Coordinates of C-alpha atoms in Angstrom, one line a residue:
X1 CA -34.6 46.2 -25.2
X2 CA -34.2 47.4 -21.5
X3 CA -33.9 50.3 -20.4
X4 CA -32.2 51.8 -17.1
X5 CA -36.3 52.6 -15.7
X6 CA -37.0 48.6 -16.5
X7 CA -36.8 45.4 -14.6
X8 CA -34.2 43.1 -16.0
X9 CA -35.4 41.3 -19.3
X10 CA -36.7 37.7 -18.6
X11 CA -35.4 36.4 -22.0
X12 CA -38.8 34.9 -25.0
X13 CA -41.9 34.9 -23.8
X14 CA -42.4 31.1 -24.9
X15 CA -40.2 28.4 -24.6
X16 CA -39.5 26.6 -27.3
X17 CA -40.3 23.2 -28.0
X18 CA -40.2 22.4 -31.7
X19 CA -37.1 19.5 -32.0
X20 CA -35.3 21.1 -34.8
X21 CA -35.6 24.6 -33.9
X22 CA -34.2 23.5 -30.8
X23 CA -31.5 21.8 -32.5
X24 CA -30.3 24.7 -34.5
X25 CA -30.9 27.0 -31.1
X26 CA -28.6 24.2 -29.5
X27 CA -26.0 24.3 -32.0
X28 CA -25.5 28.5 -32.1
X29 CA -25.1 28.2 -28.5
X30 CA -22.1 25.5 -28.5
X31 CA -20.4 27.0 -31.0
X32 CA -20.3 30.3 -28.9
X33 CA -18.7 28.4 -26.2
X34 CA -16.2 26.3 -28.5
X35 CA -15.2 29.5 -30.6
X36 CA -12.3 29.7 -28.5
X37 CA -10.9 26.1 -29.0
X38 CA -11.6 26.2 -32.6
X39 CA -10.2 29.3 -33.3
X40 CA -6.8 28.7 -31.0
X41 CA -6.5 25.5 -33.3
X42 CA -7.0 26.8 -36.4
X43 CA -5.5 30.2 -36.0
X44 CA -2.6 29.5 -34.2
X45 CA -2.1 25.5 -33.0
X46 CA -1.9 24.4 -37.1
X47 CA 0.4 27.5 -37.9
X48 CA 2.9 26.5 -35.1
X49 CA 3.1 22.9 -36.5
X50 CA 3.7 24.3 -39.7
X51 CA 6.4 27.0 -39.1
X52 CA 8.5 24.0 -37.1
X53 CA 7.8 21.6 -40.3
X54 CA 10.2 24.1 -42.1
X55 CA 14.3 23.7 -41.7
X56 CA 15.9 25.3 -38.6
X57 CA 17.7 27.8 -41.0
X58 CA 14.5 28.9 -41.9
X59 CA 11.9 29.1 -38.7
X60 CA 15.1 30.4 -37.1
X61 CA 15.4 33.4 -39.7
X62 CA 11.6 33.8 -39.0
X63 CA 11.5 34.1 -35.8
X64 CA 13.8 37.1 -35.6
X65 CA 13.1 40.0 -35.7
X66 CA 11.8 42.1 -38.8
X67 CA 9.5 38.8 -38.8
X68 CA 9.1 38.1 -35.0
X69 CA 6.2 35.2 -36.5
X70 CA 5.6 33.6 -33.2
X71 CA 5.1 36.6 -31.2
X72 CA 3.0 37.7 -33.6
X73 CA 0.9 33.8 -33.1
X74 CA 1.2 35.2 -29.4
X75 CA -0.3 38.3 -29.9
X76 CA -2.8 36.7 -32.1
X77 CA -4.2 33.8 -29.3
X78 CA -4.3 37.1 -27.2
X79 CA -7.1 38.6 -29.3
X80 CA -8.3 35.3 -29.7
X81 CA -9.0 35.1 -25.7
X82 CA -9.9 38.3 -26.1
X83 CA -13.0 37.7 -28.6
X84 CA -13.8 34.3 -26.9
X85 CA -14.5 36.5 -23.8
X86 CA -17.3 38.3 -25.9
X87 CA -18.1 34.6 -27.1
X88 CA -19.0 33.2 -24.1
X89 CA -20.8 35.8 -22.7
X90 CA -23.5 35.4 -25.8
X91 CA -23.5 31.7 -25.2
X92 CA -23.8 32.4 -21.5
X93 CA -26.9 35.2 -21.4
X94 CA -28.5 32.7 -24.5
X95 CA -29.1 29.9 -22.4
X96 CA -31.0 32.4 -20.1
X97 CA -32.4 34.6 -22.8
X98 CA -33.8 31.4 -25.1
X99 CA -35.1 29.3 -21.5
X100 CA -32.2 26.8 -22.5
X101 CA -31.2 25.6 -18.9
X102 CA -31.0 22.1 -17.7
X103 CA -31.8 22.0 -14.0
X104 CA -28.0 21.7 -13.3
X105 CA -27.3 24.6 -15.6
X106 CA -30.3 27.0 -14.7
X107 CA -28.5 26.8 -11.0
X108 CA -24.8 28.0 -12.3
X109 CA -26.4 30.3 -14.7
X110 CA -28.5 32.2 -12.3
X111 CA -25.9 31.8 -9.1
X112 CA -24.9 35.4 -7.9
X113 CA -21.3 34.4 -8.7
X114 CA -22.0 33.4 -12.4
X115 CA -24.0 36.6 -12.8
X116 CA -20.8 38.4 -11.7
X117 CA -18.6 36.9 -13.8
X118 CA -21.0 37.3 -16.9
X119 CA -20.9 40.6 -16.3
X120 CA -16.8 40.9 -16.3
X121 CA -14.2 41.6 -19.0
X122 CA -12.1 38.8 -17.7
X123 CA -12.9 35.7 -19.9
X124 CA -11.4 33.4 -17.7
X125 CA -13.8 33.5 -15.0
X126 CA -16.9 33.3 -17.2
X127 CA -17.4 29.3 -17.1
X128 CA -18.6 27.2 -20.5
X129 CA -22.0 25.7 -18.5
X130 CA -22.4 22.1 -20.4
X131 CA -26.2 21.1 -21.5
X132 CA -28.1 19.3 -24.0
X133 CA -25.9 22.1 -26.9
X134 CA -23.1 20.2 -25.6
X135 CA -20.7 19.3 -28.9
X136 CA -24.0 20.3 -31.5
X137 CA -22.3 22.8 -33.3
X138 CA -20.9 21.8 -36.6
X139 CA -18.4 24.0 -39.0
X140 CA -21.0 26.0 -41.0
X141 CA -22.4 26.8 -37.1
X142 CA -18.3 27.9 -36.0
X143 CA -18.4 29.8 -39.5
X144 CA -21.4 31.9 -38.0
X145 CA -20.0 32.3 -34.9
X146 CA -16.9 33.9 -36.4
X147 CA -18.8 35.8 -38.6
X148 CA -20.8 36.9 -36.1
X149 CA -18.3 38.4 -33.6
X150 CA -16.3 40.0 -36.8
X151 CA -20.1 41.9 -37.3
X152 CA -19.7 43.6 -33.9
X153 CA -16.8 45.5 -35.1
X154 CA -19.0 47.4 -37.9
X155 CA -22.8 47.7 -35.5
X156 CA -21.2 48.4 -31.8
X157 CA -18.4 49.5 -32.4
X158 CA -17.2 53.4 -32.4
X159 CA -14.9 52.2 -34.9
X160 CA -17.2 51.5 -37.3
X161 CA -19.2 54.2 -37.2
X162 CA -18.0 55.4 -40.8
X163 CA -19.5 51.6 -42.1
X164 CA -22.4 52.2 -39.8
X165 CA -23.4 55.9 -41.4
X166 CA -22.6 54.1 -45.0
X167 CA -25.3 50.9 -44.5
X168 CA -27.6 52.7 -42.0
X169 CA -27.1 56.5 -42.9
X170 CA -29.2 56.7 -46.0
X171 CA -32.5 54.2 -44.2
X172 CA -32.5 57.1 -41.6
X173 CA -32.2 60.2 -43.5
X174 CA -35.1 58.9 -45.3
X175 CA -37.2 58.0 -42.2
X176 CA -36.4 61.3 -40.6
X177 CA -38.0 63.4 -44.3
X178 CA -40.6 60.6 -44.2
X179 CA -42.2 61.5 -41.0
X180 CA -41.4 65.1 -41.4
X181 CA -43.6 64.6 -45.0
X182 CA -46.2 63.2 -42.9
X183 CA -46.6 65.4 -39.6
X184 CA -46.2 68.4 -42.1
X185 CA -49.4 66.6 -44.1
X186 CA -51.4 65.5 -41.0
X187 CA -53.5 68.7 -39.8
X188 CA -54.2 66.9 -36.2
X189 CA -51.8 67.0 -33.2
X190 CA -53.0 63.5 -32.4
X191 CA -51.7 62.1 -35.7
X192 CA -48.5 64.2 -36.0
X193 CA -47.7 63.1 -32.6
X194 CA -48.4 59.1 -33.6
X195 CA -44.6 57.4 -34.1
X196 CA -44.1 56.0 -37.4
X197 CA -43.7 52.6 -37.6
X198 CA -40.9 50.9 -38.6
X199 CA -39.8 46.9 -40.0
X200 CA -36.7 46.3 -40.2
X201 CA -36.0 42.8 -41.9
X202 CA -32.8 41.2 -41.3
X203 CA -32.3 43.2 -37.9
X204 CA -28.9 41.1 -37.4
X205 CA -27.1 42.0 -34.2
X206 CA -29.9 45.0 -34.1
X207 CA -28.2 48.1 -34.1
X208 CA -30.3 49.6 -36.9
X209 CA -33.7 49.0 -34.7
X210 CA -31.7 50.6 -31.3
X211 CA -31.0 53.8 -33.6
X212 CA -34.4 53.7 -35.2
X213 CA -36.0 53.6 -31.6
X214 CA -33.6 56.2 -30.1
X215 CA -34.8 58.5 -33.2
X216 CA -38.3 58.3 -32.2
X217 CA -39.5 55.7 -34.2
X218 CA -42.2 52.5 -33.2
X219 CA -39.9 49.7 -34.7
X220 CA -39.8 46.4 -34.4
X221 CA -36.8 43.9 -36.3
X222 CA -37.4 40.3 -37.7
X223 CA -33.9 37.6 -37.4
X224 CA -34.1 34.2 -38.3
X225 CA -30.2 33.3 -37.5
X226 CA -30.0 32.4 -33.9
X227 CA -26.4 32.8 -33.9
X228 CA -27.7 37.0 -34.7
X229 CA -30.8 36.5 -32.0
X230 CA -27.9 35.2 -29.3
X231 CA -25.7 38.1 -29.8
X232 CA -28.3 41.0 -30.4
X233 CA -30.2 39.7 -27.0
X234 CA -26.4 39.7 -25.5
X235 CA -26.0 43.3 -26.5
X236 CA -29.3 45.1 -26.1
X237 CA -30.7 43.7 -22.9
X238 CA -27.4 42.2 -20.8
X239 CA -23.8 44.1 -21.9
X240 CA -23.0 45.3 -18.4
X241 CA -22.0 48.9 -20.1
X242 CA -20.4 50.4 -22.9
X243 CA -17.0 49.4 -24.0
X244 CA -17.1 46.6 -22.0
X245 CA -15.6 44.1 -24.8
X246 CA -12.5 44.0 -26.7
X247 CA -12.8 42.9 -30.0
X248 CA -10.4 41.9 -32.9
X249 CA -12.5 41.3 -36.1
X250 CA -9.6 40.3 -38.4
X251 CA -7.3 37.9 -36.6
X252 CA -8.8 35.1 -38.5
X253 CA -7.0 35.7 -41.8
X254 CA -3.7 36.4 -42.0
X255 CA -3.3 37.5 -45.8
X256 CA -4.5 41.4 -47.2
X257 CA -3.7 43.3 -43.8
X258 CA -1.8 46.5 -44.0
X259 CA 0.4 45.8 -41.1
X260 CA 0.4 43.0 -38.2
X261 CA -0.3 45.6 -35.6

């Protein structure tokens, strides 16, 4: 993770060169960069056909208002645009982060005026840089994706804090009596003053391990989903700032929401 006293992470130390762990790198990439298509089609594209399928009388009487349905599909491709912004940033600081560039997109990735639009909220700007991950993502990879940037709502979010002090809560009230126990037990300053060290399996988009470290703690997190690697790299070493993303964790389902808002 950097820091503000660091040099700008470099991305894995090692390239990687195995053909199938390359493949599955490939395919979390792409569908970072086609969550935006996908999710326009399926979220609002296929609903549109739909609602005009049904008799005039009807759409008509839906389109009014109390039901207003198609701007609500507006507002809804809105968030959409919103979350692919977030989306293609990943994808974007992946290829750098994972040593995934082609000649021709290592130049647009590290050109000063990609950098700057990687590091803006404005989504259009940010361009989808095509390389061998190119069309390699297949449903179960979108499905990640999705799940994925819904998971940002509950680690990065100030929103989620009350989730985040549920899951996370208890593992750090523990840590915190655990070392306590153990500098009260330790009759040297050189031990007491030793950091405990922590594993934390399943580090996901790694919000557990940046707590755990701002606590005090020596910790170090294991991943094995890429699509998690890609966005906890995004969000640890190259989110511009706080806040800087706009996310809409729910606009993939439309049933078992307390309002449309």
């Amino acid at each position: 993770m950097a820091t503000p006293g660091d040099t700008e992470w470099q991305g894995i130390e090692n390239d990687v060169t195995d053909p199938e762990e390359l493949r599955v790198i490939h395919a979390a990439i792409d569908s970072f960069f086609q969550y935006s298509r996908v999710a326009h089609f399926n979220g609002t594209h296929l609903r549109r056909q739909s609602f005009y399928a049904l008799p005039q009388a009807h759409w008509k009487l839906l389109a009014a208002p109390p039901f207003n349905f198609l701007e609500t599909l507006d507002r809804v491709d809105e968030a959409i645009d919103s979350n692919a912004e977030l989306a293609r940033a990943i994808a974007t600081a992946g290829i750098r982060s994972f040593h995934m560039q082609s000649s021709s997109a290592k130049n647009a990735a590290t050109d000063p005026g990609m950098a700057a639009a990687a590091a803006t909220t404005t989504a259009s700007i940010v361009p989808i840089v095509s390389g061998p991950w190119t069309g390699a993502a297949k449903p179960s990879d979108m499905d990640k994706a999705r799940s994925t940037l819904r998971q940002f709502y509950r680690d990065w979010s100030a929103e989620g804090a009350s989730e985040r002090d549920a899951s996370y809560g208890p593992v750090k009230n523990y840590l915190h009596y655990e070392r306590a126990l153990r500098n009260n037990n330790n009759n040297t300053s050189a031990a007491a003053a030793a950091p405990l060290k922590v594993l934390v399996p399943g580090a996901g988009l790694g919000r557990l391990v940046f707590d755990l470290c701002d606590m005090g703690f020596e910790v170090e997190g294991n991943e094995i989903s890429y699509h998690q690697l890609l966005a906890s790299a995004y969000v640890l070493n190259r989110a511009p700032h706080a806040g800087c993303h706009r996310i809409y964790p729910w606009i993939q389902t439309f049933s078992n929401h307390r309002s449309r808002a």
